[in-house]
Coordinates of C-alpha atoms in Angstrom, one line a residue:
Chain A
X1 CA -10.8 33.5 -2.1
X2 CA -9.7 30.0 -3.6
X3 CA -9.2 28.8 -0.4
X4 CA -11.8 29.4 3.1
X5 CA -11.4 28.1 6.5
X6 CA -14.4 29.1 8.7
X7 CA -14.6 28.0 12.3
X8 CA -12.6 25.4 12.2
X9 CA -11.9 22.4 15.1
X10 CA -10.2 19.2 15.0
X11 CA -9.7 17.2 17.8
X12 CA -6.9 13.7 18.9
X13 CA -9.1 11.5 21.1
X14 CA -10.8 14.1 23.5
X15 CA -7.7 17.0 23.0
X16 CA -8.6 20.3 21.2
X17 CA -5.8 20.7 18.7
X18 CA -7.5 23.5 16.6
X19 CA -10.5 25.7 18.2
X20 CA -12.3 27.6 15.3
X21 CA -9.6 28.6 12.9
X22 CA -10.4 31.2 10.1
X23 CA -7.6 31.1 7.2
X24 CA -8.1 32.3 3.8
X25 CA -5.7 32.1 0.8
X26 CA -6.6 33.9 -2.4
X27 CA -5.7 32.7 -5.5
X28 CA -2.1 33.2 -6.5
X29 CA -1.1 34.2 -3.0
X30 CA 2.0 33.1 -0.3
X31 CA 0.2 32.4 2.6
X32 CA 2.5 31.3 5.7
X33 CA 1.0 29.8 9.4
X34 CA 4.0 30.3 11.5
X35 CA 3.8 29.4 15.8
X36 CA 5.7 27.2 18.0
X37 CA 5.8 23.6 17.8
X38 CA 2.5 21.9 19.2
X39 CA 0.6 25.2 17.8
X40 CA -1.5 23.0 15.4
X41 CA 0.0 23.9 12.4
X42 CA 0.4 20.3 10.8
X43 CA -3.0 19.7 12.1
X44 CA -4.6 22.3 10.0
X45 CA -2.7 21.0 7.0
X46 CA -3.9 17.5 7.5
X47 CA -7.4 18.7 7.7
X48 CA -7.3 20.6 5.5
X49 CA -6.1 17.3 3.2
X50 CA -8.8 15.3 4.7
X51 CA -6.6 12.7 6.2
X52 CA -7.6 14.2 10.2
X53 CA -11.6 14.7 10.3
X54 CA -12.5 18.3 11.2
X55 CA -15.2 18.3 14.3
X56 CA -16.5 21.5 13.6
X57 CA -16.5 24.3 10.9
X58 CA -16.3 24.5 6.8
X59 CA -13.7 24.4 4.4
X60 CA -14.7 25.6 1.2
X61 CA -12.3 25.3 -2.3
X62 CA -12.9 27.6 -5.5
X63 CA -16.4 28.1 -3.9
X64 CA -17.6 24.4 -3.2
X65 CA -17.8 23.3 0.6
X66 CA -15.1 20.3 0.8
X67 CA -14.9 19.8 4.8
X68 CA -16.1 16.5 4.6
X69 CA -14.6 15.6 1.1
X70 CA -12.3 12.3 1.0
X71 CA -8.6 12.5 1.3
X72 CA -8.4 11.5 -2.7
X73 CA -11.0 13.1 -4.2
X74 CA -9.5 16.8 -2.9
X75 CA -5.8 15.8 -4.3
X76 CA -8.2 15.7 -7.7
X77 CA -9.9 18.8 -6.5
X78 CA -6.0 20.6 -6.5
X79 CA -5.3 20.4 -2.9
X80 CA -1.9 19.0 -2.8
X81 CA 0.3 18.8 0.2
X82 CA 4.1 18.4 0.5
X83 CA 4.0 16.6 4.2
X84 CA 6.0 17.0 7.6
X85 CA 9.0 14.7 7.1
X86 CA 8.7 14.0 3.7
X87 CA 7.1 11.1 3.7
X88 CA 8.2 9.6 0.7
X89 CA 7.9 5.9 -0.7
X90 CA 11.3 5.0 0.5
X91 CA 12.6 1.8 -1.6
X92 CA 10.8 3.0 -4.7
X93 CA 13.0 5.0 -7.0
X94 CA 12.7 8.5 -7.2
X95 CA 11.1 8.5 -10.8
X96 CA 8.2 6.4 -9.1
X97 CA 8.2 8.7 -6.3
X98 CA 7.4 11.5 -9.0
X99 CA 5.3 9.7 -11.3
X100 CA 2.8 8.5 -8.2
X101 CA 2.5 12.2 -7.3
X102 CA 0.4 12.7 -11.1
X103 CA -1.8 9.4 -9.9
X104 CA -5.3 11.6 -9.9
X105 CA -4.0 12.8 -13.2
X106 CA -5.5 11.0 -16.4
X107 CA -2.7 11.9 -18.8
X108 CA 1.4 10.6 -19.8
X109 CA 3.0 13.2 -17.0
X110 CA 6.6 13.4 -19.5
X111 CA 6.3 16.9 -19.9
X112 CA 5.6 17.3 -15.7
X113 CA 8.7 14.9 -15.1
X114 CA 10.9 17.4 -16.9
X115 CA 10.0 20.3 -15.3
X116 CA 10.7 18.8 -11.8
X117 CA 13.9 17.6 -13.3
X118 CA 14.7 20.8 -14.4
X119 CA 13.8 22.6 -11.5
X120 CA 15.9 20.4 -9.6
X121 CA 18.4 18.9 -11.7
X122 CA 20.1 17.2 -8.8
X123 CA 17.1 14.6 -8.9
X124 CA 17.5 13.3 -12.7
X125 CA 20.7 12.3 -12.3
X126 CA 19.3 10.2 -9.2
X127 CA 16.1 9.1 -11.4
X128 CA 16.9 5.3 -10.9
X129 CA 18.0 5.2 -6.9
X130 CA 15.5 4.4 -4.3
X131 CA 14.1 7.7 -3.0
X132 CA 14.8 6.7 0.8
X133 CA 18.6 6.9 -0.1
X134 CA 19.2 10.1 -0.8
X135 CA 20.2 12.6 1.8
X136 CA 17.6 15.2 3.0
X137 CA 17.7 17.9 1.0
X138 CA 17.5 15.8 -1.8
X139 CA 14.2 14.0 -0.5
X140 CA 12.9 17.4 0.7
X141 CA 13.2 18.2 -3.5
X142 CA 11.5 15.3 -4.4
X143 CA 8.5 15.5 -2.1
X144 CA 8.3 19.2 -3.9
X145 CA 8.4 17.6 -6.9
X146 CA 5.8 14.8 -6.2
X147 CA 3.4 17.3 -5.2
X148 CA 4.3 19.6 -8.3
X149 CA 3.2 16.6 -10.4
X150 CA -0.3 16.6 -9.3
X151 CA -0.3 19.9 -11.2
X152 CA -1.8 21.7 -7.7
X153 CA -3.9 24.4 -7.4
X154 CA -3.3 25.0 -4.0
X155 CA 0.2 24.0 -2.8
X156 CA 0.2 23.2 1.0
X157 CA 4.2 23.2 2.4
X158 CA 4.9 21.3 6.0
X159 CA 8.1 22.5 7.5
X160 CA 10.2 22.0 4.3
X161 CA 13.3 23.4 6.2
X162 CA 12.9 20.9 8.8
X163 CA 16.2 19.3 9.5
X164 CA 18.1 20.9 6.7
X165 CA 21.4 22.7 6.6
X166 CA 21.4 26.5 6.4
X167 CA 22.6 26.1 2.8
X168 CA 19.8 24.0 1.4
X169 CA 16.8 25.3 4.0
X170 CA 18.2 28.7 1.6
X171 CA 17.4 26.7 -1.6
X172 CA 14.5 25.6 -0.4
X173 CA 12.9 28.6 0.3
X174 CA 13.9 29.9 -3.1
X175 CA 12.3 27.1 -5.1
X176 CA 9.2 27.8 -3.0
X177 CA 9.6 31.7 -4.1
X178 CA 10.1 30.6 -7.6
X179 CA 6.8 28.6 -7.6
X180 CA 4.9 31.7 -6.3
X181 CA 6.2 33.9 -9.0
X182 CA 5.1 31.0 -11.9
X183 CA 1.5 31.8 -10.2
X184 CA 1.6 28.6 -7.7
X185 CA -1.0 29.6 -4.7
X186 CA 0.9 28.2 -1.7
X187 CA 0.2 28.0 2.1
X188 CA 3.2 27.4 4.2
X189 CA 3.5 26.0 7.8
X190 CA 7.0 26.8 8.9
X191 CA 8.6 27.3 12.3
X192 CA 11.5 28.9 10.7
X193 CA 9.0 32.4 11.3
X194 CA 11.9 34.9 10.0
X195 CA 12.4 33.0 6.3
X196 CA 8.4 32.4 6.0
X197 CA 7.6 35.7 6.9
X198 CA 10.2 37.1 5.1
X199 CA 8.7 35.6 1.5
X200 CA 4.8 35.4 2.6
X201 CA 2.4 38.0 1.4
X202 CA 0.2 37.5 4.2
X203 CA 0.4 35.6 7.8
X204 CA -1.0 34.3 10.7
X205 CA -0.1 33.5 13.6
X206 CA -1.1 30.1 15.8
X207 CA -0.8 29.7 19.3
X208 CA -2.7 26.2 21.1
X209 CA -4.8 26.0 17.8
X210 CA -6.2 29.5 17.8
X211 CA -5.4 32.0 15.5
X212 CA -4.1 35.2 17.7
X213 CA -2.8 37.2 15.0
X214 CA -2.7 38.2 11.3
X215 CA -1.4 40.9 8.8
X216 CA 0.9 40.6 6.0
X217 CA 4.3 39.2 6.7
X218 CA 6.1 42.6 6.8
X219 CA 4.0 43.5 8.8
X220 CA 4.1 40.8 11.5
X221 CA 7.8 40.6 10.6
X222 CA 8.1 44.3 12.1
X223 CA 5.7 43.3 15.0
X224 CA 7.3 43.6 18.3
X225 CA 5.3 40.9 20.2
X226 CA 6.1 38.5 17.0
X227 CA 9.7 39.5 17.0
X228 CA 10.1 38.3 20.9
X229 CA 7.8 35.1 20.6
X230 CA 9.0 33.6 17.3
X231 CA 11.9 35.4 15.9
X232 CA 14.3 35.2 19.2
X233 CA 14.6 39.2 18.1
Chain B
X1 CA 18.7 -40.4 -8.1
X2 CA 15.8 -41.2 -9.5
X3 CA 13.9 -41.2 -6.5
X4 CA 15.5 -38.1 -5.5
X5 CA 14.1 -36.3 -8.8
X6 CA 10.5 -37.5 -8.4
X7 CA 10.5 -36.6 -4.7
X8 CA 11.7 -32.4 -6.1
X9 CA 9.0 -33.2 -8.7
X10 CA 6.5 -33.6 -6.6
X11 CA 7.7 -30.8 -3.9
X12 CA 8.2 -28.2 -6.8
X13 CA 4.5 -29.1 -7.9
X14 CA 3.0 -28.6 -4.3
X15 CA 5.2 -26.1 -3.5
X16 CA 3.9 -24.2 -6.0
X17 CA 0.3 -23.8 -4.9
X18 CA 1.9 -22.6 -1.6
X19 CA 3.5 -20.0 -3.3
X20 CA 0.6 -19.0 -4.8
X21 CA -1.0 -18.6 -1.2
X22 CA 1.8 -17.2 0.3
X23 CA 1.7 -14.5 -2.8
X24 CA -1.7 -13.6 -1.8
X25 CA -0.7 -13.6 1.9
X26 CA 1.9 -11.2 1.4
X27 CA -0.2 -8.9 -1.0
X28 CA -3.2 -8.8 1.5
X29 CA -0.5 -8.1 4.5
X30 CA 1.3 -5.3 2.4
X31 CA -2.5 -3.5 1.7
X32 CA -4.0 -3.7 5.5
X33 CA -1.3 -5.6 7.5
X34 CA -4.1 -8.1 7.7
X35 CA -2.9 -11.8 8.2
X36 CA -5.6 -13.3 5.9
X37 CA -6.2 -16.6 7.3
X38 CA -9.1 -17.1 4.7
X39 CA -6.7 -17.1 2.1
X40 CA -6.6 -20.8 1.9
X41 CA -10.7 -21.2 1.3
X42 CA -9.8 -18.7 -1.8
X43 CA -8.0 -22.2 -2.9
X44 CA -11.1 -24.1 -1.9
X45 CA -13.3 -22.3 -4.1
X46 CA -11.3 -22.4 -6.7
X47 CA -11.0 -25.8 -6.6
X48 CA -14.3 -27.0 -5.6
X49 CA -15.8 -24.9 -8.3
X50 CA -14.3 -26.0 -10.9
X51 CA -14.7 -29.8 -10.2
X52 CA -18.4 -29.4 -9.3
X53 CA -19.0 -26.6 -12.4
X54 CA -17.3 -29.4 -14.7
X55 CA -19.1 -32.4 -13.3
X56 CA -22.6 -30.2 -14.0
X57 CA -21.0 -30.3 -18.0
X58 CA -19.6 -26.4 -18.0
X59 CA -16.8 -26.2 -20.2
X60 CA -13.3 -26.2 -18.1
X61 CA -11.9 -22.8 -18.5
X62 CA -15.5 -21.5 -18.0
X63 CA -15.5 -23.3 -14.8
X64 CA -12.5 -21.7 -13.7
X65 CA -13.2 -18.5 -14.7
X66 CA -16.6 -18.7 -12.6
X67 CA -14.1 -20.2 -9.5
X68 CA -12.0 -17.0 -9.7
X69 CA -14.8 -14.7 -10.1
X70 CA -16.8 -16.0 -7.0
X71 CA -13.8 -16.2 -4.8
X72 CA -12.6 -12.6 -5.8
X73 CA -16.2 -11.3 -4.7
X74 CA -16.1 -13.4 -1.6
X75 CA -12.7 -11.4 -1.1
X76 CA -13.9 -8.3 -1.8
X77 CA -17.0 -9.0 1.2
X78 CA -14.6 -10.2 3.5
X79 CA -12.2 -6.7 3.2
X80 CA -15.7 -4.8 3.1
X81 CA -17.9 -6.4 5.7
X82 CA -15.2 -7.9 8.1
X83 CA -12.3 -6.2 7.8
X84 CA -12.6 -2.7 6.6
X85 CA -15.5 -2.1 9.7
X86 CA -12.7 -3.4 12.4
X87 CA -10.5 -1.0 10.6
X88 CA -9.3 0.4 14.1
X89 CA -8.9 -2.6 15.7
X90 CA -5.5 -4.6 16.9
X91 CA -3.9 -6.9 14.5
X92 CA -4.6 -10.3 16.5
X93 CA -8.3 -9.1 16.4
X94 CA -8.0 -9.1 12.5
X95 CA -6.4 -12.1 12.4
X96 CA -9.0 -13.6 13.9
X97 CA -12.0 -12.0 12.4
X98 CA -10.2 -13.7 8.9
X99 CA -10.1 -17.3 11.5
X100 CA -13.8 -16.6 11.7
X101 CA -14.6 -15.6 8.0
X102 CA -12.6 -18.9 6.7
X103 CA -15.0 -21.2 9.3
X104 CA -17.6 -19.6 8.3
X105 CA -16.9 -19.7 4.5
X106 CA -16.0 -23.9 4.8
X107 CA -19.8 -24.3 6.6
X108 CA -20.7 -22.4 3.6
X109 CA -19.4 -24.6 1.0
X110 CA -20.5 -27.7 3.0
X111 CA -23.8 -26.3 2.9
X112 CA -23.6 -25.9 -1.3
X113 CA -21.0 -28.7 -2.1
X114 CA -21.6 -31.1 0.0
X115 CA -18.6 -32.8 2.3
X116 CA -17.8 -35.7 -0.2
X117 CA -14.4 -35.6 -2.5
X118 CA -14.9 -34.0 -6.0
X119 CA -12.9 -35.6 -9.1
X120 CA -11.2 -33.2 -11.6
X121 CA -9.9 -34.9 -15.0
X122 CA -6.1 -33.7 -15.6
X123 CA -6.6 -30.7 -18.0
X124 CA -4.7 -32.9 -20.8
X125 CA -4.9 -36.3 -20.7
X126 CA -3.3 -38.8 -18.2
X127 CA -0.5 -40.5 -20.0
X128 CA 2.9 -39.7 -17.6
X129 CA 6.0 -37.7 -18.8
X130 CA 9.2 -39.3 -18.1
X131 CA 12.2 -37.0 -16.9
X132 CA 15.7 -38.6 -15.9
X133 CA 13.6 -41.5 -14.5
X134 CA 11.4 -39.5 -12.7
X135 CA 7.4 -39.3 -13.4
X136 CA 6.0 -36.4 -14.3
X137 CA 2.4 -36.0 -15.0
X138 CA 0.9 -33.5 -17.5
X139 CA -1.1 -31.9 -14.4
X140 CA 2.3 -31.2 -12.9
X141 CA 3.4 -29.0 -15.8
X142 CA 0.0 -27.3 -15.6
X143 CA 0.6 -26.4 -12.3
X144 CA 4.2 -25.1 -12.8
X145 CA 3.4 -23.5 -15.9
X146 CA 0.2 -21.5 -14.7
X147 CA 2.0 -20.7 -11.5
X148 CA 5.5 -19.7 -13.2
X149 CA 3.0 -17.3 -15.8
X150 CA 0.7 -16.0 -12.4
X151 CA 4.0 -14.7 -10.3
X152 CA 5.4 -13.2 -13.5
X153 CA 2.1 -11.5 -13.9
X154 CA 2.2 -10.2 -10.9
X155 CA 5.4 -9.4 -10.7
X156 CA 4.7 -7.4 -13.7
X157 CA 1.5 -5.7 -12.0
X158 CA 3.4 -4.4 -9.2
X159 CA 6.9 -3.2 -11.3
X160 CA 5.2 -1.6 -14.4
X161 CA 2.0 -0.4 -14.0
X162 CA 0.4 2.5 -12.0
X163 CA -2.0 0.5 -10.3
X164 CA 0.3 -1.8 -9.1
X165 CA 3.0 0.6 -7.9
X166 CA 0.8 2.4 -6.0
X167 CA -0.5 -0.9 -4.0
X168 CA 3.2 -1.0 -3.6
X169 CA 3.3 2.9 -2.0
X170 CA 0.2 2.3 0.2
X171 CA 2.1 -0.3 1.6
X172 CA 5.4 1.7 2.0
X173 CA 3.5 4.7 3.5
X174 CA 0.2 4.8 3.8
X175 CA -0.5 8.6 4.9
X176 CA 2.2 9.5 1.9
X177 CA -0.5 7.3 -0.6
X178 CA -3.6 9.4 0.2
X179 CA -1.9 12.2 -0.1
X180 CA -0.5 11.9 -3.8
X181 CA -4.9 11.0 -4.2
X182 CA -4.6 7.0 -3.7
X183 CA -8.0 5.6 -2.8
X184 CA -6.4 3.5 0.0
X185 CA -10.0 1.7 0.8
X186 CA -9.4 0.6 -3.0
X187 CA -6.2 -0.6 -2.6
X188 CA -7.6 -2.9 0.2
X189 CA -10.1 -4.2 -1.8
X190 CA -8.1 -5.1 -4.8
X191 CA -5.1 -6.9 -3.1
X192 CA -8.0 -9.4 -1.3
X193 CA -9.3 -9.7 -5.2
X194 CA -5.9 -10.0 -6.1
X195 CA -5.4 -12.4 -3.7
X196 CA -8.1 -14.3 -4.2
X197 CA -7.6 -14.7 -7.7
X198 CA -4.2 -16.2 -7.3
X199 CA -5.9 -18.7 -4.6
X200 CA -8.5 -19.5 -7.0
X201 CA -6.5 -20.6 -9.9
X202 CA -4.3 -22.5 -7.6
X203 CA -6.9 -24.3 -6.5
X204 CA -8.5 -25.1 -10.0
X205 CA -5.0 -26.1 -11.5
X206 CA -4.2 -28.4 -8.1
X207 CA -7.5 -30.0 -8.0
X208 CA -6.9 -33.0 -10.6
X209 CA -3.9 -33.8 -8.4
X210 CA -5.9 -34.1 -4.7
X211 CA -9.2 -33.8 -5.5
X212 CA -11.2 -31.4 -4.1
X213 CA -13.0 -31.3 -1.0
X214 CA -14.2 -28.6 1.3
X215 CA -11.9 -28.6 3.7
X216 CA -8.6 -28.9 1.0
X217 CA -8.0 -25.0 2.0
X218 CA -7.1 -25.7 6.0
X219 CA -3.7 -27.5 5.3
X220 CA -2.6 -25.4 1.9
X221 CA -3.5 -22.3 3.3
X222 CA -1.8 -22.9 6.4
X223 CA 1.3 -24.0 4.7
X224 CA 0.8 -20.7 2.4
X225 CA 1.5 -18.9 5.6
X226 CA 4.6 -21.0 6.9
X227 CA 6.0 -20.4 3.7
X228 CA 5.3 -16.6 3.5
X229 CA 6.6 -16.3 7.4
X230 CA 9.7 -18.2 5.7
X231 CA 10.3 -15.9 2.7
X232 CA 9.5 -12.6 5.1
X233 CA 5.8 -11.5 5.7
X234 CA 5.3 -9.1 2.8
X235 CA 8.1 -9.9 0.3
X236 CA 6.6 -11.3 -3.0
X237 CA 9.8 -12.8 -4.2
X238 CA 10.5 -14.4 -0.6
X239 CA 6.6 -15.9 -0.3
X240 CA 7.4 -17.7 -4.0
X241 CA 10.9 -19.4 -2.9
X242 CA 9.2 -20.1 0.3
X243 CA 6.7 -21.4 -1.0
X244 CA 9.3 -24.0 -3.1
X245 CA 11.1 -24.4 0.3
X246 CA 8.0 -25.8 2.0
X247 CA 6.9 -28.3 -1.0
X248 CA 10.2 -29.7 -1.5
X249 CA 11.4 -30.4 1.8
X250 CA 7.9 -31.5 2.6
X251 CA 8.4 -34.0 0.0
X252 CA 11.9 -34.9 0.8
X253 CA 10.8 -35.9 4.5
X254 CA 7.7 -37.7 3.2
X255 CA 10.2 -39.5 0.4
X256 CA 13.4 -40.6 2.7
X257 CA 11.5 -40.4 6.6
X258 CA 7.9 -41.2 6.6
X259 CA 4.9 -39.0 5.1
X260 CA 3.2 -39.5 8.5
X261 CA 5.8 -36.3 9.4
X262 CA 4.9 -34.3 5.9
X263 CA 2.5 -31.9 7.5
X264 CA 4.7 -31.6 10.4
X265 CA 7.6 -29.8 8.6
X266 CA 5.8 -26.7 7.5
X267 CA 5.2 -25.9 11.0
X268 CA 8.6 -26.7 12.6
X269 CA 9.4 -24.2 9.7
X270 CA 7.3 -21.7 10.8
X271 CA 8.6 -22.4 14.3
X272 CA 12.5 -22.1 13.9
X273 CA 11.5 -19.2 11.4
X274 CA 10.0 -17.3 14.2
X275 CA 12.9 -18.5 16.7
X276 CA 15.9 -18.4 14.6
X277 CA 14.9 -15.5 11.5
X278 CA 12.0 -13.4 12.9
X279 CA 12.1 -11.4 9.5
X280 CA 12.6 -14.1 7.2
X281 CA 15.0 -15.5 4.9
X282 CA 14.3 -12.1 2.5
X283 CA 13.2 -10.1 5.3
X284 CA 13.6 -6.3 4.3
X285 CA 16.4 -4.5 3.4
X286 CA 16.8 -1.5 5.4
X287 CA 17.3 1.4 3.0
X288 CA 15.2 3.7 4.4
X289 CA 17.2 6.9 5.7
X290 CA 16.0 9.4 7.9

């Protein structure tokens, strides 16, 4: 397994958000957290990219224990996440925007740049503009893209669909596709359970920060108790 | 006329060292969101350094070099030791952590320097420059000339290279900066560095003209800060035209009123800043979309 969350906790102030968590992602492989809103999924993304401090448990990366690794030094490691809201640098152009995202990365990233721009070609004709201009979709596309430039190992995905239109939160979800198939190992947090399921190799399932369920996203697509909780089915 | 051009001479001169501070103000604020009220002993240092380090028979730009150098380290302990442990607390706690660090660091120099004034010899010479009937001496062009080459330097730092940009994208969005892998303890300690480095040199290039003394940082600093709360808290361009702002009508109301009121205008600056333009004559542009 690239990728191995044992007993994991993390805690706000005195609140329990996640009460030992086991995850694993194997190299190569779509793995999607889907549960309602509060459920802890961000959490587990952020401590998983060491910017929320686990309280209790391991993370281990391609075999080495990282749990208590700095937030920089696992972006070098591969662990690259594409946050909640995009997060971008707003009145720096998009080109910027990019070009930070290969910071860890000791080489000229021209050949990176475009690929982004090729995988979405609606961003190099916006290379100039300040990032915090364009409209969402676009942003969501270059956070992808940021995150795509630090060359990741392991590709962690915060609600990309968040507050997109049907049409692009489609297009979205086939760029993520497309990254699996070029051998990208990704782990995606959506609340949008039918379209994350419907792509995802395997699953799980959080409810108030435990895992309650797991099986491979067919599977838990066809599961009834899944169907009435998350899918409105 | 005449008059009127010496008087802009002069402001422009000291107007530049406060843009210089404000500069450093406005890096250090961008960084942590740290008011750095130390920022004006960084000038001190500078200065006091170099006059005493010259007196002792070191070369001049040897002396400066060592002014820089010691106040970057002393800015570097300050973001470690004072600032970076109190990372959690509120901003007027900060604020006065950096109050405390800038007493603490004028005992200091007392303590090394002594209190008297120091003397620095012009850098060239002190035969006067005439302009349209206005004096100018060679230590004013020094000034204007090392200031004019610092902003562009940093101006440069922060537009076109890697480093710099991503000071610029902790600033924007901190959470967004550690997760494309920026060290954002780093970033902290370079813009006090950075800061402190621009303060220094200042200082050094400012201390043929008032002699240096260990207090000299109070007043410049202070103004430093008017004139960054005038250009926007945080806006590089803004804390260099406020800085220009502050010095010339400084000198103006020393020139055609009475220079018993020149310290007074920074700070009925600041004040109809605060009342009038809370974000500052360049305060910034809103262009985030959500």
């Amino acid at each position: 397994m690239l990728l191995e969350i044992t007993g994991l906790d993390a805690h706000y102030g005195r609140i329990r958000a996640l009460s030992s968590v086991d995850v694993a992602v194997g190299e190569g492989e779509l793995v999607a957290i889907v549960g309602a809103n509060g459920a802890g999924k961000t959490t587990l993304l952020r401590t998983l990219s060491g910017v929320h401090p686990a309280s209790a448990g391991t993370i281990r990366f391609d075999g080495g224990d990282i749990t208590r690794l700095s937030a920089h030094a696992r972006v070098a490691a591969g662990i690259v996440q594409v946050p909640e809201g995009r997060q971008l640098f707003g009145p720096l152009s998009v080109e910027d925007n990019l070009r930070l995202g290969a910071f860890r990365r000791r080489h000229r990233p021209e050949e990176d740049l475009g690929r982004v721009y090729a995988m979405f070609p609606a961003l190099g004709q916006r290379r100039r503009q300040p990032a915090g201009t364009l409209s969402g979709g676009q942003q969501q596309m270059v956070a992808m893209g940021r995150a795509l430039m630090a060359n990741p190992r392991l590709l962690l995905l915060d609600e990309p669909s968040m507050g997109l239109a049907p049409l692009l939160v489609a297009e979205i979800f086939k760029a993520v596709q497309a990254l699996k198939e070029q051998g990208t190992t990704i782990l995606l947090v959506e609340q949008n359970a039918t379209a994350a399921l419907a792509i995802a190799d395997r699953a799980y399932v959080l409810e108030t920060g435990s895992v309650t369920l797991r099986g491979t996203g067919a599977a838990l697509l066809a599961d009834e108790g899944v169907r009435q909780a998350y899918l409105g089915l | 006329m005449a008059e009127f051009l010496q008087y802009l001479v002069t402001g422009v001169t000291i107007g530049s060292i406060y843009a210089l501070a404000a500069l450093g103000f406005a890096i250090v604020y961008n960084a942590s969101h740290v008011i750095n009220f130390a920022q004006g002993e960084f000038i001190m240092i500078g200065g006091m350094a170099t006059a005493t380090l010259t007196a002792a028979g070191v070369p001049l730009p040897l002396a400066i070099l060592a002014g820089i150098a010691g106040a970057m380290l002393v800015g570097v302990l300050i973001a470690k030791f004072a600032v970076e442990r109190a990372r959690n607390a509120s901003v007027v706690t900060l604020i006065i952590i950096t109050i405390g660090a800038s007493i603490f660091l004028r005992g200091l120099a007392e303590v090394v320097w002594g209190k008297e004034f120091h003397r620095l010899d012009s850098f060239s010479g002190n035969a006067p420059l005439m302009l349209g009937g206005a004096v100018v001496t060679t230590q004013s062009l020094w000034v204007l000339g090392v200031t004019a080459a610092l902003i562009l330097a940093t101006g440069l730092f922060f537009n076109r290279t890697m480093a710099g940009k991503a000071m610029l994208a902790t600033s924007h969005n901190r959470l967004a900066a550690q997760l494309v892998g920026v060290n954002v303890r780093h970033v902290v300690l370079a813009a006090f560095a950075l800061s402190a480095a621009l303060g220094a040199m200042g200082g050094a290039v400012v201390a043929p003209i008032t002699y240096s003394y260990t207090e000299m940082g109070i007043m410049l600093g202070l103004k430093g800060f008017a004139a960054a709360a005038l250009g926007g808290l945080g806006n590089g361009v803004g804390a260099v035209a406020g800085g220009l702002i502050v010095g010339i009508a400084e000198s103006l109301s020393a020139g055609y009123i009475s220079s018993a009121y020149k310290d007074a205008v920074a700070f009925v600056i600041i004040v109809a800043v605060l009342v009038f333009m809370p974000g500052g004559l360049f305060g910034r542009a809103g262009t985030e979309r959500v």
